[in-house]
mmCIF file of C-alpha atoms in Angstrom:
data_model
loop_
_atom_site.group_PDB
_atom_site.id
_atom_site.type_symbol
_atom_site.label_atom_id
_atom_site.label_comp_id
_atom_site.label_asym_id
_atom_site.label_seq_id
_atom_site.Cartn_x
_atom_site.Cartn_y
_atom_site.Cartn_z
ATOM 1 C CA MET O 1 91.138 133.630 129.090
ATOM 2 C CA SER O 2 94.460 133.306 130.876
ATOM 3 C CA ASP O 3 96.547 130.297 131.782
ATOM 4 C CA SER O 4 94.966 130.484 135.251
ATOM 5 C CA ASP O 5 91.826 129.023 133.633
ATOM 6 C CA MET O 6 93.898 125.899 132.963
ATOM 7 C CA TYR O 7 95.042 125.489 136.577
ATOM 8 C CA PRO O 8 96.652 123.205 137.651
ATOM 9 C CA LEU O 9 97.653 121.828 134.239
ATOM 10 C CA THR O 10 99.795 124.846 133.319
ATOM 11 C CA GLU O 11 101.651 125.240 136.603
ATOM 12 C CA PRO O 12 105.410 125.986 136.112
ATOM 13 C CA GLU O 13 106.387 122.464 137.192
ATOM 14 C CA ASN O 14 104.161 120.918 134.511
ATOM 15 C CA MET O 15 104.318 121.829 130.821
ATOM 16 C CA PRO O 16 103.380 124.681 128.457
ATOM 17 C CA LYS O 17 99.718 124.905 127.581
ATOM 18 C CA ALA O 18 100.574 124.453 123.886
ATOM 19 C CA LEU O 19 102.079 121.029 124.618
ATOM 20 C CA LEU O 20 99.238 119.643 126.728
ATOM 21 C CA PRO O 21 98.056 116.443 125.031
ATOM 22 C CA ILE O 22 94.743 116.115 123.225
ATOM 23 C CA ALA O 23 94.134 112.494 122.238
ATOM 24 C CA ASN O 24 97.804 111.894 123.113
ATOM 25 C CA LYS O 25 99.180 114.545 120.750
ATOM 26 C CA PRO O 26 100.293 118.045 121.786
ATOM 27 C CA MET O 27 97.515 120.524 121.050
ATOM 28 C CA LEU O 28 100.044 122.587 119.100
ATOM 29 C CA TRP O 29 100.301 119.697 116.627
ATOM 30 C CA TYR O 30 96.696 120.229 115.524
ATOM 31 C CA VAL O 31 97.223 123.943 114.884
ATOM 32 C CA LEU O 32 100.396 123.361 112.876
ATOM 33 C CA GLN O 33 98.696 120.668 110.810
ATOM 34 C CA TRP O 34 95.703 122.939 110.157
ATOM 35 C CA LEU O 35 97.938 125.752 108.924
ATOM 36 C CA GLU O 36 100.080 123.495 106.751
ATOM 37 C CA GLN O 37 97.018 121.946 105.121
ATOM 38 C CA GLY O 38 95.884 125.470 104.282
ATOM 39 C CA GLY O 39 99.170 126.241 102.541
ATOM 40 C CA ILE O 40 100.634 128.410 105.311
ATOM 41 C CA LEU O 41 104.293 127.411 105.297
ATOM 42 C CA ASP O 42 105.925 130.316 107.156
ATOM 43 C CA ILE O 43 104.860 130.024 110.799
ATOM 44 C CA LYS O 44 106.031 132.004 113.808
ATOM 45 C CA ILE O 45 105.178 130.689 117.266
ATOM 46 C CA VAL O 46 105.078 133.409 119.913
ATOM 47 C CA THR O 47 105.757 132.367 123.498
ATOM 48 C CA THR O 48 107.043 133.684 126.803
ATOM 49 C CA HIS O 49 110.585 133.306 128.081
ATOM 50 C CA GLU O 50 109.353 130.692 130.567
ATOM 51 C CA TRP O 51 108.321 128.212 127.876
ATOM 52 C CA GLU O 52 110.641 129.061 124.971
ATOM 53 C CA VAL O 53 112.960 126.075 125.442
ATOM 54 C CA GLU O 54 110.144 123.523 125.730
ATOM 55 C CA ILE O 55 108.336 124.865 122.664
ATOM 56 C CA SER O 56 111.571 125.008 120.637
ATOM 57 C CA ASN O 57 112.425 121.434 121.583
ATOM 58 C CA TYR O 58 109.043 120.264 120.334
ATOM 59 C CA VAL O 59 109.384 122.173 117.058
ATOM 60 C CA ASP O 60 112.761 120.454 116.514
ATOM 61 C CA VAL O 61 111.115 117.017 116.542
ATOM 62 C CA TYR O 62 107.850 118.025 114.851
ATOM 63 C CA LYS O 63 107.510 116.377 111.454
ATOM 64 C CA GLY O 64 105.965 118.930 109.155
ATOM 65 C CA ILE O 65 106.612 120.835 105.934
ATOM 66 C CA ALA O 66 106.443 124.432 107.190
ATOM 67 C CA ASN O 67 109.297 126.715 108.141
ATOM 68 C CA ILE O 68 108.620 127.216 111.864
ATOM 69 C CA THR O 69 110.401 129.671 114.135
ATOM 70 C CA VAL O 70 109.829 130.270 117.840
ATOM 71 C CA LYS O 71 109.836 133.886 119.053
ATOM 72 C CA GLU O 72 110.165 134.763 122.717
ATOM 73 C CA LEU O 73 108.504 138.116 123.428
ATOM 74 C CA GLY O 74 109.046 138.457 127.161
ATOM 75 C CA ASP O 75 105.901 139.278 129.101
ATOM 76 C CA VAL O 76 103.802 140.282 126.064
ATOM 77 C CA THR O 77 100.529 138.355 126.210
ATOM 78 C CA GLU O 78 98.107 140.304 123.991
ATOM 79 C CA SER O 79 97.749 139.458 120.303
ATOM 80 C CA ALA O 80 98.070 142.962 118.816
ATOM 81 C CA ASP O 81 101.065 143.770 121.025
ATOM 82 C CA ALA O 82 102.788 140.613 119.771
ATOM 83 C CA LEU O 83 102.054 141.488 116.130
ATOM 84 C CA ARG O 84 103.474 144.966 116.665
ATOM 85 C CA LEU O 85 106.792 143.488 117.778
ATOM 86 C CA LEU O 86 106.840 141.018 114.881
ATOM 87 C CA ALA O 87 105.773 143.554 112.246
ATOM 88 C CA PRO O 88 109.283 144.183 110.814
ATOM 89 C CA GLN O 89 109.476 140.466 109.930
ATOM 90 C CA ILE O 90 106.026 140.334 108.277
ATOM 91 C CA LYS O 91 105.945 141.444 104.634
ATOM 92 C CA SER O 92 102.438 140.330 103.653
ATOM 93 C CA ASP O 93 98.989 139.530 104.977
ATOM 94 C CA VAL O 94 99.002 137.573 108.215
ATOM 95 C CA ILE O 95 96.882 134.928 109.949
ATOM 96 C CA VAL O 96 96.745 134.774 113.745
ATOM 97 C CA VAL O 97 95.770 131.467 115.389
ATOM 98 C CA PRO O 98 95.699 130.459 119.088
ATOM 99 C CA CYS O 99 97.616 127.377 120.163
ATOM 100 C CA ASP O 100 94.544 125.702 121.696
ATOM 101 C CA LEU O 101 92.176 125.534 118.707
ATOM 102 C CA ILE O 102 90.591 122.367 117.355
ATOM 103 C CA VAL O 103 88.350 122.870 114.325
ATOM 104 C CA ASP O 104 87.109 120.703 111.460
ATOM 105 C CA VAL O 105 86.838 123.604 109.004
ATOM 106 C CA PRO O 106 89.594 123.139 106.410
ATOM 107 C CA ALA O 107 91.945 126.102 106.536
ATOM 108 C CA ALA O 108 91.715 126.416 102.751
ATOM 109 C CA HIS O 109 87.938 126.962 102.954
ATOM 110 C CA PHE O 110 88.348 129.683 105.552
ATOM 111 C CA LEU O 111 91.138 131.375 103.613
ATOM 112 C CA ASP O 112 89.102 131.208 100.392
ATOM 113 C CA MET O 113 86.753 133.839 101.776
ATOM 114 C CA PHE O 114 89.674 136.131 102.524
ATOM 115 C CA ARG O 115 91.235 135.525 99.131
ATOM 116 C CA LEU O 116 88.057 136.097 97.129
ATOM 117 C CA ARG O 117 86.457 138.983 99.025
ATOM 118 C CA ARG O 118 89.603 140.696 100.360
ATOM 119 C CA PRO O 119 88.190 142.152 103.587
ATOM 120 C CA ALA O 120 90.341 144.038 106.056
ATOM 121 C CA ILE O 121 89.794 141.234 108.577
ATOM 122 C CA SER O 122 88.349 137.733 108.376
ATOM 123 C CA THR O 123 87.507 135.826 111.512
ATOM 124 C CA LEU O 124 85.946 132.510 112.483
ATOM 125 C CA PHE O 125 83.078 131.998 114.929
ATOM 126 C CA TYR O 126 81.616 128.689 116.035
ATOM 127 C CA GLU O 127 78.779 127.274 118.106
ATOM 128 C CA GLN O 128 79.916 125.650 121.327
ATOM 129 C CA MET O 129 79.791 121.868 121.069
ATOM 130 C CA LYS O 130 77.538 119.862 123.341
ATOM 131 C CA SER O 131 79.357 118.657 126.436
ATOM 132 C CA GLU O 132 80.649 115.095 126.476
ATOM 133 C CA GLY O 133 79.756 114.859 130.177
ATOM 134 C CA GLY O 134 82.021 114.349 133.156
ATOM 135 C CA GLY O 135 84.185 117.414 133.634
ATOM 136 C CA GLY O 136 83.183 118.842 130.278
ATOM 137 C CA SER O 137 82.041 122.181 128.949
ATOM 138 C CA SER O 138 78.760 122.172 130.882
ATOM 139 C CA LYS O 139 80.935 123.381 133.777
ATOM 140 C CA ALA O 140 82.877 125.950 131.739
ATOM 141 C CA ARG O 141 82.494 129.691 132.199
ATOM 142 C CA LEU O 142 81.482 131.148 128.853
ATOM 143 C CA ASP O 143 80.903 134.879 128.395
ATOM 144 C CA LEU O 144 79.556 134.976 124.857
ATOM 145 C CA PRO O 145 78.959 138.280 123.033
ATOM 146 C CA CYS O 146 76.015 139.286 120.929
ATOM 147 C CA VAL O 147 77.174 138.711 117.343
ATOM 148 C CA GLY O 148 75.508 140.192 114.280
ATOM 149 C CA ILE O 149 76.019 138.714 110.807
ATOM 150 C CA ASP O 150 74.757 140.277 107.595
ATOM 151 C CA GLN O 151 73.367 137.200 105.863
ATOM 152 C CA PRO O 152 73.714 138.241 102.191
ATOM 153 C CA SER O 153 77.395 139.145 102.537
ATOM 154 C CA SER O 154 78.605 137.134 105.587
ATOM 155 C CA ARG O 155 79.939 140.343 107.061
ATOM 156 C CA LEU O 156 80.481 140.629 110.792
ATOM 157 C CA VAL O 157 78.551 143.782 111.664
ATOM 158 C CA LEU O 158 78.143 143.572 115.447
ATOM 159 C CA VAL O 159 80.237 142.285 118.345
ATOM 160 C CA GLN O 160 78.782 143.464 121.631
ATOM 161 C CA ASP O 161 79.350 142.197 125.153
ATOM 162 C CA ILE O 162 76.143 141.502 127.039
ATOM 163 C CA GLU O 163 75.449 141.026 130.719
ATOM 164 C CA LYS O 164 73.893 137.750 131.820
ATOM 165 C CA LYS O 165 70.922 139.578 133.368
ATOM 166 C CA GLN O 166 70.536 141.935 130.435
ATOM 167 C CA ALA O 167 67.151 141.311 128.811
ATOM 168 C CA VAL O 168 67.378 143.969 126.084
ATOM 169 C CA THR O 169 70.184 144.770 123.658
ATOM 170 C CA SER O 170 70.233 148.251 122.155
ATOM 171 C CA LEU O 171 71.236 148.631 118.515
ATOM 172 C CA PRO O 172 72.093 151.914 116.773
ATOM 173 C CA MET O 173 69.789 152.912 113.921
ATOM 174 C CA SER O 174 72.802 153.424 111.663
ATOM 175 C CA LEU O 175 73.546 149.695 111.988
ATOM 176 C CA ILE O 176 69.965 148.638 111.266
ATOM 177 C CA ARG O 177 69.714 150.928 108.223
ATOM 178 C CA ARG O 178 73.078 149.797 106.861
ATOM 179 C CA PHE O 179 72.477 146.069 107.374
ATOM 180 C CA PRO O 180 68.720 145.359 107.422
ATOM 181 C CA SER O 181 69.267 141.612 106.881
ATOM 182 C CA MET O 182 71.385 141.219 110.006
ATOM 183 C CA VAL O 183 70.933 138.098 112.134
ATOM 184 C CA LEU O 184 71.791 138.214 115.840
ATOM 185 C CA SER O 185 73.078 135.379 118.013
ATOM 186 C CA ASN O 186 74.415 135.049 121.558
ATOM 187 C CA LYS O 187 75.613 131.485 121.057
ATOM 188 C CA MET O 188 78.735 132.133 118.993
ATOM 189 C CA CYS O 189 82.288 131.743 120.303
ATOM 190 C CA ASP O 190 85.187 133.729 118.887
ATOM 191 C CA SER O 191 87.862 131.272 117.751
ATOM 192 C CA HIS O 192 90.548 133.989 117.939
ATOM 193 C CA VAL O 193 91.497 133.133 114.364
ATOM 194 C CA TYR O 194 92.034 136.340 112.395
ATOM 195 C CA VAL O 195 93.344 137.022 108.904
ATOM 196 C CA LEU O 196 94.553 140.614 108.521
ATOM 197 C CA LYS O 197 95.509 142.618 105.461
ATOM 198 C CA ARG O 198 99.050 143.983 105.686
ATOM 199 C CA TRP O 199 97.807 147.565 105.991
ATOM 200 C CA VAL O 200 95.871 146.542 109.119
ATOM 201 C CA LEU O 201 99.175 145.484 110.658
ATOM 202 C CA ASP O 202 100.562 148.916 109.780
ATOM 203 C CA TYR O 203 97.576 150.440 111.570
ATOM 204 C CA ILE O 204 98.283 148.335 114.672
ATOM 205 C CA VAL O 205 101.912 149.457 114.678
ATOM 206 C CA ALA O 206 100.884 153.110 114.496
ATOM 207 C CA ASN O 207 98.329 152.798 117.300
ATOM 208 C CA PRO O 208 99.987 151.363 120.437
ATOM 209 C CA GLU O 209 96.758 151.728 122.414
ATOM 210 C CA ILE O 210 95.484 148.688 120.490
ATOM 211 C CA SER O 211 96.659 145.730 122.562
ATOM 212 C CA SER O 212 94.167 143.002 121.691
ATOM 213 C CA ILE O 213 92.710 142.066 118.318
ATOM 214 C CA GLN O 214 89.560 140.717 119.933
ATOM 215 C CA ASP O 215 88.949 143.512 122.449
ATOM 216 C CA ASP O 216 90.342 146.584 120.675
ATOM 217 C CA LEU O 217 90.832 146.173 116.912
ATOM 218 C CA LEU O 218 87.907 143.960 115.897
ATOM 219 C CA PRO O 219 85.134 145.979 117.639
ATOM 220 C CA LEU O 220 86.495 149.203 116.149
ATOM 221 C CA PHE O 221 86.598 147.898 112.584
ATOM 222 C CA VAL O 222 83.214 146.199 112.916
ATOM 223 C CA GLN O 223 81.604 149.397 114.188
ATOM 224 C CA ALA O 224 83.256 151.539 111.509
ATOM 225 C CA GLN O 225 81.416 149.589 108.793
ATOM 226 C CA SER O 226 78.112 151.219 109.830
ATOM 227 C CA GLN O 227 79.577 154.455 111.208
ATOM 228 C CA PRO O 228 81.870 155.910 108.503
ATOM 229 C CA SER O 229 82.805 158.845 110.740
ATOM 230 C CA LEU O 230 84.981 156.410 112.718
ATOM 231 C CA LEU O 231 87.189 155.950 109.649
ATOM 232 C CA GLU O 232 88.304 159.573 109.917
ATOM 233 C CA SER O 233 88.272 159.999 113.684
ATOM 234 C CA ASN O 234 90.438 156.892 114.179
ATOM 235 C CA ASP O 235 92.740 157.581 111.194
ATOM 236 C CA ILE O 236 91.678 154.374 109.440
ATOM 237 C CA SER O 237 90.871 156.148 106.170
ATOM 238 C CA GLN O 238 94.458 157.174 105.510
ATOM 239 C CA TYR O 239 95.518 153.516 105.524
ATOM 240 C CA LEU O 240 92.645 152.574 103.207
ATOM 241 C CA LEU O 241 93.624 155.308 100.740
ATOM 242 C CA SER O 242 97.387 154.851 100.859
ATOM 243 C CA ARG O 243 97.617 151.106 100.233
ATOM 244 C CA PRO O 244 100.286 150.527 97.601
ATOM 245 C CA ALA O 245 99.950 148.080 94.771
ATOM 246 C CA ARG O 246 101.215 144.765 95.965
ATOM 247 C CA HIS O 247 104.008 142.729 94.480
ATOM 248 C CA VAL O 248 104.277 138.983 94.821
ATOM 249 C CA ASP O 249 107.411 137.234 95.945
ATOM 250 C CA GLU O 250 108.167 133.748 97.168
ATOM 251 C CA SER O 251 107.756 134.709 100.820
ATOM 252 C CA ASP O 252 104.409 136.454 100.303
ATOM 253 C CA THR O 253 101.776 134.622 102.337
ATOM 254 C CA SER O 254 99.050 136.306 100.294
ATOM 255 C CA ALA O 255 100.513 134.719 97.175
ATOM 256 C CA GLN O 256 100.053 131.364 98.875
ATOM 257 C CA PHE O 257 96.376 132.288 99.293
ATOM 258 C CA GLY O 258 96.237 132.691 95.512
ATOM 259 C CA MET O 259 95.482 136.428 95.492
ATOM 260 C CA PRO O 260 96.070 138.479 92.340
ATOM 261 C CA ASP O 261 98.499 141.381 92.259
ATOM 262 C CA GLY O 262 97.646 145.004 92.967
ATOM 263 C CA ALA O 263 94.623 144.708 95.280
ATOM 264 C CA GLY O 264 94.381 148.497 95.544
ATOM 265 C CA LEU O 265 91.477 150.725 96.469
ATOM 266 C CA SER O 266 90.489 151.115 92.810
ATOM 267 C CA GLU O 267 89.387 147.476 92.789
ATOM 268 C CA LEU O 268 87.090 148.015 95.764
ATOM 269 C CA ASP O 269 83.848 149.890 96.272
ATOM 270 C CA ASN O 270 85.079 153.326 97.347
ATOM 271 C CA SER O 271 81.809 153.976 99.167
ATOM 272 C CA ASP O 272 82.302 150.843 101.270
ATOM 273 C CA PRO O 273 86.046 150.322 101.583
ATOM 274 C CA LEU O 274 86.171 148.635 105.002
ATOM 275 C CA LYS O 275 84.841 145.087 105.349
ATOM 276 C CA VAL O 276 85.044 142.519 108.133
ATOM 277 C CA PHE O 277 83.936 138.971 107.312
ATOM 278 C CA ALA O 278 83.035 136.046 109.533
ATOM 279 C CA TYR O 279 83.092 132.331 108.755
ATOM 280 C CA ILE O 280 80.440 130.636 110.926
ATOM 281 C CA ARG O 281 80.813 126.979 111.918
ATOM 282 C CA ARG O 282 77.632 125.332 113.205
ATOM 283 C CA ASN O 283 77.011 121.750 114.309
ATOM 284 C CA GLY O 284 80.612 120.746 113.739
ATOM 285 C CA ILE O 285 83.750 120.088 115.721
ATOM 286 C CA ALA O 286 85.194 123.348 116.936
ATOM 287 C CA GLY O 287 86.492 124.573 120.257
ATOM 288 C CA ARG O 288 89.324 126.075 122.237
ATOM 289 C CA ALA O 289 91.005 124.295 125.128
ATOM 290 C CA ASP O 290 91.264 127.479 127.175
ATOM 291 C CA GLN O 291 89.546 126.103 130.277
ATOM 292 C CA VAL O 292 89.943 122.727 131.959
ATOM 293 C CA PRO O 293 86.333 121.629 131.251
ATOM 294 C CA LEU O 294 86.680 122.542 127.575
ATOM 295 C CA TYR O 295 90.035 120.789 127.428
ATOM 296 C CA CYS O 296 88.404 117.622 128.798
ATOM 297 C CA ASP O 297 85.644 117.805 126.212
ATOM 298 C CA LEU O 298 88.043 118.247 123.293
ATOM 299 C CA ASN O 299 90.057 115.265 124.495
ATOM 300 C CA CYS O 300 86.954 113.071 124.437
ATOM 301 C CA THR O 301 85.752 114.409 121.097
ATOM 302 C CA VAL O 302 89.053 114.017 119.266
ATOM 303 C CA ALA O 303 89.661 110.593 120.806
ATOM 304 C CA ARG O 304 86.278 109.442 119.508
ATOM 305 C CA ILE O 305 86.869 110.495 115.896
ATOM 306 C CA THR O 306 90.610 109.975 115.480
ATOM 307 C CA VAL O 307 91.927 107.332 113.104
ATOM 308 C CA ASP O 308 95.073 106.846 115.195
ATOM 309 C CA THR O 309 95.778 103.605 117.060
ATOM 310 C CA ARG O 310 93.526 103.290 120.088
ATOM 311 C CA VAL O 311 96.035 101.451 122.248
ATOM 312 C CA ASP O 312 99.710 102.198 121.707
ATOM 313 C CA GLU O 313 101.794 99.121 120.906
ATOM 314 C CA SER O 314 104.043 99.809 123.912
ATOM 315 C CA ALA O 315 101.116 99.890 126.375
ATOM 316 C CA VAL O 316 100.572 96.847 128.608
ATOM 317 C CA LEU O 317 97.013 95.646 129.261
ATOM 318 C CA ALA O 318 96.389 92.933 131.847
ATOM 319 C CA GLN O 319 93.814 90.184 131.498
ATOM 320 C CA GLN O 320 90.124 91.072 131.219
ATOM 321 C CA THR O 321 90.909 94.770 130.742
ATOM 322 C CA GLN O 322 88.538 96.580 128.410
ATOM 323 C CA VAL O 323 89.262 99.736 126.413
ATOM 324 C CA GLY O 324 86.246 101.203 124.625
ATOM 325 C CA ALA O 325 86.254 102.123 120.948
ATOM 326 C CA ASP O 326 85.896 105.764 122.024
ATOM 327 C CA SER O 327 88.977 105.672 124.277
ATOM 328 C CA MET O 328 92.766 105.728 123.922
ATOM 329 C CA VAL O 329 95.774 104.454 125.855
ATOM 330 C CA GLY O 330 99.110 106.183 125.417
ATOM 331 C CA PRO O 331 102.678 104.871 125.093
ATOM 332 C CA SER O 332 104.226 102.815 127.914
ATOM 333 C CA SER O 333 101.097 102.894 130.069
ATOM 334 C CA GLN O 334 100.076 99.906 132.177
ATOM 335 C CA LEU O 335 96.528 98.839 133.014
ATOM 336 C CA GLY O 336 95.868 96.288 135.755
ATOM 337 C CA ASP O 337 93.462 93.334 135.807
ATOM 338 C CA ARG O 338 89.794 93.945 135.050
ATOM 339 C CA CYS O 339 90.150 97.644 134.258
ATOM 340 C CA SER O 340 87.468 99.378 132.208
ATOM 341 C CA ILE O 341 88.145 102.510 130.141
ATOM 342 C CA LYS O 342 85.181 104.264 128.485
ATOM 343 C CA ARG O 343 85.041 107.679 126.773
ATOM 344 C CA SER O 344 88.455 108.517 128.208
ATOM 345 C CA VAL O 345 92.075 109.125 127.256
ATOM 346 C CA VAL O 346 94.871 107.516 129.255
ATOM 347 C CA GLY O 347 98.082 109.404 128.583
ATOM 348 C CA ALA O 348 101.665 108.185 128.270
ATOM 349 C CA HIS O 349 103.523 106.438 131.123
ATOM 350 C CA CYS O 350 100.406 106.003 133.296
ATOM 351 C CA ILE O 351 99.972 103.108 135.723
ATOM 352 C CA ILE O 352 96.369 102.081 136.473
ATOM 353 C CA GLY O 353 95.732 99.554 139.238
ATOM 354 C CA LYS O 354 93.356 96.594 139.355
ATOM 355 C CA ASN O 355 89.582 96.832 139.093
ATOM 356 C CA VAL O 356 89.618 100.488 138.094
ATOM 357 C CA LYS O 357 86.823 102.031 136.031
ATOM 358 C CA ILE O 358 87.523 105.296 134.172
ATOM 359 C CA ILE O 359 84.608 107.037 132.453
ATOM 360 C CA ASN O 360 84.449 110.492 130.822
ATOM 361 C CA SER O 361 87.971 111.409 131.801
#
């Protein structure tokens, strides 16, 4: 998805997508909190030249415990291209997270799988939440892939785009023989959260044709699990075999995950050296605000469950105005007589007239 899917909220005269409010907090706040709670304390925010100042200004006032730096990478918009430019500054394993993610999976739980099983890549998929109504996700355009998960091992073994009118999905016999307990689903969304071993970053640097983790790197690695010939033909095997024994220093993100030293090939199954794992979140709170309908839904969902103050102390409510327990009113907003707010979020510095009803907004 591009910022055009957030039109008109991300127009140049408005604000960066990362600072759009969800339940009256910038969506970037939720991502930073999620990472910090998972023990990730060295964070680099990648942005374009257009929004560098606004993002930097927010980071200056953000109250957190992580060391956060903002990197402007010009017109680079793809995830693997951005990692390639940042590679000289990355000395350990790396986690990539989009700015628009809201998820109730504790980061520590997700990172536990990476720490304990040490795959090349770990990713997170989720089932799309039910729409809150109004302008919600029932109106969103979702092109979901066919995802295959090996149940005994939680390995991601298939990621295949499917056409809406496609009634049959073809699967290679090599995949079925290799993973006979595979379960297929076309209801899973890719969160765009990826944890990569450091050697995978080296592979990205050496292969400039890989621009996107989701579109280029992930499908290749997933397919190579059941087709070992791809390890040689795509030069993946040389990175698997040449991984040096790791050392731990204070800046090592992997050390923060709690990984032991020297995770070399000798500790792995040489006959199955490449693994991609998936954490699946079902029936929970998870979503990306990468389209306006999805953004509306996440606002309603977070506003309903938040423990923050429903009505800011600086807001002014006239007589007989009602604000539902599932709604919020932001700082310095004014609501006129006999207003009714239900399942909605009123932002900061808004003026609402008399006799206005706002529902699912």
